[in-house]
XYZ file of C-alpha atoms in Angstrom:
473
model
C 17.662 39.631 36.717
C 14.360 39.128 34.910
C 13.306 41.396 32.038
C 11.112 41.487 28.963
C 7.420 41.359 28.238
C 6.899 38.055 26.442
C 5.362 36.456 29.528
C 3.520 38.293 32.279
C 5.695 38.991 35.319
C 3.073 37.875 37.825
C 2.745 34.576 36.012
C 6.522 34.056 35.992
C 6.868 34.800 39.701
C 3.661 33.355 41.093
C 1.370 31.633 38.610
C 4.072 29.385 37.191
C 4.407 27.609 40.523
C 0.993 26.083 40.026
C 1.818 24.491 36.660
C 2.524 20.802 36.083
C 5.802 21.633 34.325
C 7.089 23.498 37.381
C 6.132 20.635 39.677
C 7.788 18.097 37.359
C 11.120 19.923 37.629
C 12.055 18.380 40.962
C 14.709 19.708 43.318
C 17.333 16.955 42.731
C 17.276 17.731 38.992
C 17.499 21.471 39.684
C 20.426 20.947 42.076
C 22.245 18.770 39.549
C 21.787 21.338 36.787
C 22.992 24.094 39.136
C 26.132 22.123 39.972
C 26.936 21.511 36.293
C 26.303 25.110 35.248
C 28.279 26.513 38.187
C 31.234 24.381 37.089
C 30.909 25.611 33.509
C 30.781 29.255 34.572
C 33.702 28.854 36.980
C 35.851 27.245 34.294
C 34.862 29.810 31.719
C 35.652 32.609 34.174
C 39.337 31.678 34.034
C 39.530 32.773 30.389
C 40.940 36.234 29.776
C 38.730 38.380 27.547
C 37.046 35.416 25.769
C 36.147 35.689 22.100
C 32.791 34.758 20.589
C 34.131 31.362 19.492
C 35.485 30.665 22.984
C 32.194 31.747 24.576
C 30.297 29.346 22.332
C 32.647 26.405 22.816
C 33.394 26.733 26.501
C 30.065 27.991 27.816
C 27.019 28.316 25.555
C 26.963 24.940 23.788
C 27.794 22.943 26.982
C 25.202 24.945 28.928
C 22.523 24.174 26.334
C 23.403 20.489 26.643
C 23.059 20.767 30.423
C 19.449 21.943 30.074
C 18.429 19.174 27.683
C 19.574 20.244 24.211
C 21.715 17.235 23.323
C 20.895 17.425 19.608
C 21.930 20.546 17.690
C 23.570 21.621 14.457
C 25.669 24.739 14.022
C 25.862 27.264 11.185
C 22.826 26.200 9.169
C 22.272 28.531 6.196
C 18.766 29.926 5.793
C 19.372 31.208 2.270
C 19.416 29.171 -0.931
C 22.048 31.296 -2.687
C 23.969 33.183 -0.058
C 25.253 32.917 3.505
C 23.890 36.115 4.955
C 21.220 34.386 7.070
C 23.155 31.898 9.165
C 22.089 31.423 12.797
C 24.775 29.970 15.017
C 22.771 26.856 15.893
C 19.570 24.931 15.227
C 18.139 22.941 18.141
C 16.241 19.672 17.645
C 13.756 17.792 19.803
C 15.883 14.628 19.604
C 18.151 12.450 17.448
C 15.287 11.398 15.167
C 14.483 14.960 14.135
C 18.163 15.711 13.624
C 18.546 12.608 11.465
C 15.582 13.626 9.302
C 17.147 17.027 8.751
C 20.648 15.785 7.915
C 20.142 14.797 4.226
C 18.232 17.975 3.339
C 19.579 21.244 1.993
C 20.729 23.447 4.920
C 17.876 25.929 4.538
C 15.361 23.049 4.511
C 16.580 21.564 7.785
C 14.820 24.200 9.881
C 11.447 22.528 9.349
C 12.613 19.762 11.710
C 13.993 22.080 14.392
C 12.454 23.668 17.472
C 14.551 26.788 17.988
C 17.380 28.816 16.434
C 20.247 30.254 18.480
C 22.374 33.331 17.937
C 25.409 33.377 20.261
C 27.730 36.277 21.062
C 30.852 36.745 23.127
C 30.511 36.992 26.895
C 28.532 40.047 28.057
C 28.347 41.532 24.532
C 25.758 44.322 24.372
C 22.675 42.886 22.652
C 20.845 46.001 21.473
C 23.520 48.038 19.755
C 26.543 47.631 17.526
C 30.045 47.467 18.959
C 32.170 47.890 15.855
C 35.318 48.633 17.856
C 36.038 44.932 18.067
C 36.322 42.556 15.112
C 33.326 40.253 14.961
C 31.046 42.691 16.768
C 29.609 44.277 13.651
C 25.817 44.466 13.528
C 23.197 44.604 16.258
C 22.584 41.156 17.829
C 18.899 41.725 18.540
C 18.382 42.816 14.932
C 20.137 39.661 13.732
C 17.911 37.283 15.674
C 14.801 39.111 14.462
C 15.972 38.759 10.856
C 16.625 35.057 11.343
C 13.183 34.548 12.870
C 11.508 36.244 9.913
C 13.388 34.002 7.511
C 12.763 30.851 9.573
C 9.063 31.660 9.702
C 9.060 31.851 5.899
C 11.003 28.675 5.109
C 9.064 26.577 7.647
C 5.639 28.095 6.897
C 5.329 29.058 10.564
C 6.396 25.705 11.987
C 9.459 27.154 13.766
C 8.938 30.507 15.505
C 11.298 30.512 18.491
C 14.786 31.956 18.850
C 17.383 32.281 21.610
C 19.849 35.164 21.695
C 22.623 34.975 24.283
C 26.001 36.372 25.212
C 26.473 33.677 27.833
C 25.330 35.953 30.612
C 22.034 37.317 29.250
C 19.631 34.783 27.753
C 16.723 36.024 25.648
C 13.824 34.027 24.279
C 12.064 35.498 21.220
C 8.758 34.411 19.706
C 7.916 35.274 16.122
C 4.208 35.294 16.993
C 4.482 37.965 19.698
C 2.527 41.184 19.266
C 5.810 43.113 19.243
C 8.592 40.664 18.413
C 11.323 43.254 18.999
C 10.113 44.208 22.500
C 8.245 41.175 23.771
C 11.070 38.804 24.610
C 11.998 37.172 27.902
C 15.464 37.929 29.252
C 17.130 36.268 32.217
C 20.426 37.652 33.465
C 22.051 34.347 34.371
C 25.078 36.232 35.636
C 23.035 37.864 38.403
C 21.398 34.542 39.195
C 24.707 32.693 39.586
C 26.573 35.778 40.865
C 30.129 35.114 39.657
C 32.587 38.011 40.184
C 31.446 41.107 38.293
C 27.782 40.070 38.032
C 26.369 41.284 41.315
C 22.797 42.700 41.291
C 22.513 46.477 41.060
C 20.507 48.809 43.232
C 17.553 48.931 40.855
C 17.030 45.163 40.822
C 13.585 44.695 42.332
C 12.998 41.488 44.260
C 9.276 40.663 44.315
C 7.767 40.881 47.784
C 6.646 37.285 47.358
C 10.197 36.107 48.102
C 11.642 36.275 51.596
C 15.202 37.089 50.571
C 17.579 37.419 47.630
C 18.607 33.756 47.792
C 15.012 32.575 47.382
C 14.499 34.939 44.434
C 17.692 33.753 42.709
C 16.689 30.133 43.230
C 13.306 30.829 41.650
C 14.806 32.568 38.615
C 17.326 29.763 38.121
C 14.530 27.190 38.073
C 12.632 29.493 35.739
C 15.660 29.544 33.420
C 15.819 25.752 33.368
C 12.125 25.482 32.587
C 11.709 28.230 29.989
C 14.953 27.712 28.060
C 15.109 23.924 28.500
C 14.150 21.522 25.721
C 11.022 20.243 27.476
C 9.299 23.640 27.274
C 9.349 23.449 23.453
C 7.709 20.002 23.281
C 3.907 19.559 23.123
C 2.149 17.753 25.959
C -0.682 15.219 25.650
C -3.014 18.037 24.592
C -0.642 19.244 21.898
C 0.264 22.390 23.880
C 3.828 23.400 24.737
C 4.728 25.033 28.021
C 5.395 28.300 26.188
C 1.905 28.257 24.712
C 0.446 27.619 28.160
C 2.515 30.475 29.619
C 1.290 32.883 26.957
C -2.326 31.869 27.540
C -2.159 31.915 31.337
C -0.179 35.141 31.277
C -3.046 36.948 29.559
C -5.278 36.128 32.513
C -2.724 37.487 34.991
C -2.285 40.564 32.792
C -6.028 41.225 32.795
C -6.120 40.859 36.579
C -3.356 43.445 37.030
C -5.188 45.875 34.721
C -8.483 45.388 36.570
C -6.894 45.853 40.000
C -5.043 48.970 38.872
C -8.208 50.427 37.365
C -10.092 49.886 40.628
C -7.257 51.433 42.640
C -7.112 54.524 40.445
C -10.889 54.940 40.341
C -11.638 54.229 43.984
C -8.661 55.808 45.691
C -6.010 57.602 43.666
C -8.109 60.017 41.626
C -10.266 61.230 44.557
C -7.160 61.594 46.757
C -5.352 63.547 44.043
C -8.276 65.900 43.417
C -8.607 66.637 47.118
C -4.859 67.286 47.463
C -4.662 69.599 44.440
C -7.671 71.606 45.562
C -6.249 72.041 49.080
C -2.781 72.954 47.778
C -4.357 75.568 45.488
C -6.390 77.056 48.345
C -9.678 75.971 46.747
C -12.080 74.861 49.455
C -15.704 75.481 50.246
C -17.176 78.333 48.226
C -13.993 78.627 46.186
C -14.853 75.334 44.488
C -17.113 76.707 41.803
C -17.623 75.010 38.449
C -14.478 76.571 36.973
C -12.346 75.491 39.922
C -13.717 71.959 39.828
C -12.918 71.743 36.131
C -9.356 72.960 36.645
C -8.768 70.575 39.545
C -10.153 67.676 37.537
C -8.020 68.478 34.474
C -4.915 68.927 36.613
C -5.497 65.589 38.343
C -6.000 63.837 35.004
C -2.802 65.296 33.530
C -0.713 64.464 36.613
C -2.167 60.980 36.812
C -1.434 60.194 33.188
C 2.058 61.678 33.386
C 2.780 59.268 36.218
C 1.261 56.315 34.353
C 3.296 57.221 31.264
C 6.578 57.322 33.197
C 5.827 54.125 35.138
C 5.048 52.292 31.902
C 8.005 53.752 29.994
C 10.525 52.965 32.735
C 9.267 49.426 33.298
C 9.506 48.807 29.541
C 12.977 50.405 29.326
C 11.711 53.061 26.904
C 13.493 55.838 28.803
C 17.306 56.071 29.217
C 19.243 53.048 30.453
C 18.399 52.307 34.081
C 22.110 51.919 34.863
C 22.954 55.367 33.445
C 22.742 58.848 35.006
C 18.940 58.972 34.722
C 18.637 56.115 37.225
C 19.178 58.375 40.242
C 16.284 60.599 39.170
C 13.924 57.911 37.909
C 10.456 57.205 39.213
C 11.596 53.608 39.675
C 14.140 54.789 42.226
C 11.518 56.958 43.952
C 9.093 54.026 44.097
C 11.735 51.971 45.869
C 12.621 54.702 48.349
C 8.981 55.265 49.284
C 8.319 51.539 49.694
C 11.409 51.170 51.900
C 10.363 54.073 54.143
C 6.860 52.651 54.496
C 8.293 49.232 55.373
C 10.301 50.882 58.177
C 7.225 52.853 59.288
C 9.238 56.064 58.745
C 7.066 59.208 58.568
C 6.598 61.376 55.475
C 6.560 65.128 55.953
C 3.384 67.164 55.431
C 5.531 70.254 54.795
C 8.525 69.083 52.752
C 8.155 69.135 48.958
C 11.260 67.152 47.914
C 9.341 64.407 46.103
C 7.300 66.929 44.138
C 10.491 68.621 42.983
C 11.851 65.284 41.775
C 8.672 64.504 39.874
C 8.656 67.955 38.292
C 12.281 67.490 37.236
C 11.506 64.164 35.556
C 8.502 65.660 33.771
C 10.552 68.605 32.509
C 13.364 66.317 31.336
C 10.909 64.196 29.373
C 9.041 67.148 27.921
C 12.045 69.308 27.054
C 14.912 66.805 26.942
C 18.007 66.676 29.146
C 21.309 65.724 27.516
C 23.029 65.375 30.882
C 20.961 62.281 31.693
C 20.607 61.059 28.110
C 16.958 62.100 27.801
C 15.657 63.191 24.395
C 12.551 65.413 24.327
C 9.261 63.558 23.961
C 6.677 65.509 22.018
C 2.911 65.173 22.275
C 1.853 67.842 24.754
C 1.387 65.680 27.854
C 4.322 67.345 29.614
C 3.641 70.849 28.311
C 3.225 73.169 31.343
C 0.308 74.838 29.543
C -1.610 71.533 29.632
C -2.429 72.008 33.337
C -1.591 75.457 34.790
C -2.606 74.344 38.298
C 0.368 71.966 38.373
C 2.674 74.934 37.918
C 1.113 76.755 40.891
C 0.978 74.017 43.491
C 3.457 71.715 45.193
C 2.179 68.608 46.917
C 3.791 67.475 50.157
C 6.029 64.432 50.482
C 3.263 62.668 52.422
C 0.770 63.147 49.585
C 3.241 62.186 46.825
C 4.298 59.115 48.797
C 0.675 57.960 49.083
C 0.106 58.655 45.404
C 3.221 56.865 44.114
C 2.790 53.909 46.452
C -0.852 53.467 45.441
C 0.129 53.455 41.754
C 2.934 50.982 42.473
C 1.182 48.396 44.632
C -2.081 46.485 44.724
C -3.653 45.880 48.122
C -4.552 42.181 48.120
C -6.990 42.651 50.983
C -6.091 39.370 52.682
C -3.467 40.478 55.166
C -0.528 39.936 52.820
C 1.864 42.704 51.841
C 0.699 44.781 48.845
C 1.782 43.394 45.467
C 4.254 45.442 43.417
C 2.903 46.422 39.988
C 5.181 45.941 37.001
C 3.758 48.102 34.244
C 5.525 46.003 31.625
C 2.736 43.493 32.148
C 0.146 45.973 30.845
C -0.610 46.676 27.219
C -1.035 50.229 25.938
C -4.730 49.465 25.467
C -5.144 48.326 29.067
C -3.337 51.370 30.387
C -5.530 53.577 28.227
C -8.652 51.920 29.573
C -7.664 52.963 33.101
C -7.464 56.575 31.976
C -10.680 56.381 29.971
C -12.564 55.140 33.009
C -11.679 58.348 34.831
C -12.389 60.511 31.774
C -16.007 59.378 31.918
C -16.547 61.087 35.270
C -16.748 64.671 36.492
C -16.309 66.188 39.931
C -19.402 67.293 41.823
C -19.588 70.446 43.884
C -19.030 69.955 47.587
C -16.966 66.794 47.283
C -13.845 68.334 48.825
C -15.474 68.706 52.220
C -17.121 65.289 52.428
C -16.037 62.156 54.172
C -14.924 59.619 51.570
C -16.895 56.639 52.685
C -16.358 53.232 51.129
C -15.621 52.680 47.460
C -18.932 51.062 46.660
C -20.858 53.895 48.269
C -18.935 56.530 46.320
C -19.561 54.831 42.995
C -23.212 54.214 43.633
C -24.034 57.627 45.126
C -21.747 59.730 42.974
C -20.524 61.589 46.061
C -17.219 62.298 44.353
C -17.902 62.047 40.655
C -20.712 61.080 38.367
C -20.759 59.770 34.780
C -20.540 62.369 32.072
C -23.665 62.929 30.039
C -23.618 61.206 26.672
C -25.237 64.231 25.069
C -22.960 66.525 23.035
């Protein structure tokens, strides 16, 4: 229902509710927009296999008008000599801006616009070519990126926003994003409105913040109105647009997620994992010599970073399509199953090893490839069995794996509320790496496996589990 990394997920689900723009979008206006858009979608749904032109005329252009875009021009050429760079529409702040643009050459009119639009037929795949059908040549996401590059050039950076839509999926792109191709915001309006054929799938994750599916859909609909509506592109009294505010505020939420995850890994996950690996390998007491401690530590580091890699890759859709055959085996699915069992207070076995087998299967598929689930092999050595021999000898119980996966998937807020689900899309590669580096700076001390854990502050200050590595070579 809500995808992409342009804005931080926590900001979009929680922080946004404290903004002036959110408060200004009052319920009567939201209800009126919902009524108008529902009518548009219902009428459009009576068309049989609509073409791109029908999707634009009967749904996309009227829907844009319903969210404030009453001034637009279609098919404006971005090129002086050719027609190969022609977005489907150019959106203006108002009639004055559109009037200023009218007498200019088509490619010059973009300097007075706020956003370009590329529209496709209903439910057209946005990230690959579908050449089977006339008019579906080319990759839509590649097209909008090309238009944004050209717009950025001809306006000297004055226009940097683009909307790509097939009527159901609405994406917002920003030319100034760190990764323009990946850092977009996508809202599946079909799942929000839920017409026939657009029901949510099993992997749709409703944030714990919302009591039920209806509340979550209502939030995302209001989010759609705010983020894609005309007002979000206009500067306020400080000269800042809502999108600029969202990018700035999102960085603070992103940093908070990274800090909380780092503390969780350092204080709880890594010690728990080391203890579990040592016990599973029969290394206790005198058996924990320097060599054993080193092997346990290296095994815990490898397993931890394998999990972080998969969590990040799945949340950023870098592994096979979540609706394909890999979905049943994914760590995302396992995260959901474990959270559901915990919510029901169902026990996890200390003897069964089913979760470990699933994790091992995912790691092997990533490391070696698995055509049956559409997984190509990922090189780099992280999933090489030789990287941590202890992980080939041991099998952790379902109870241990459940604790491990849940801890890496949720942040304990410490105020009586339910733990917050972590979306790894909100973390940068650098922030994820900093979590790992924090652990790399510490070594296990002899005797830790038999000690009581104590509180987090005591462990860090006393070094009862691990102490900083010496800076000497």
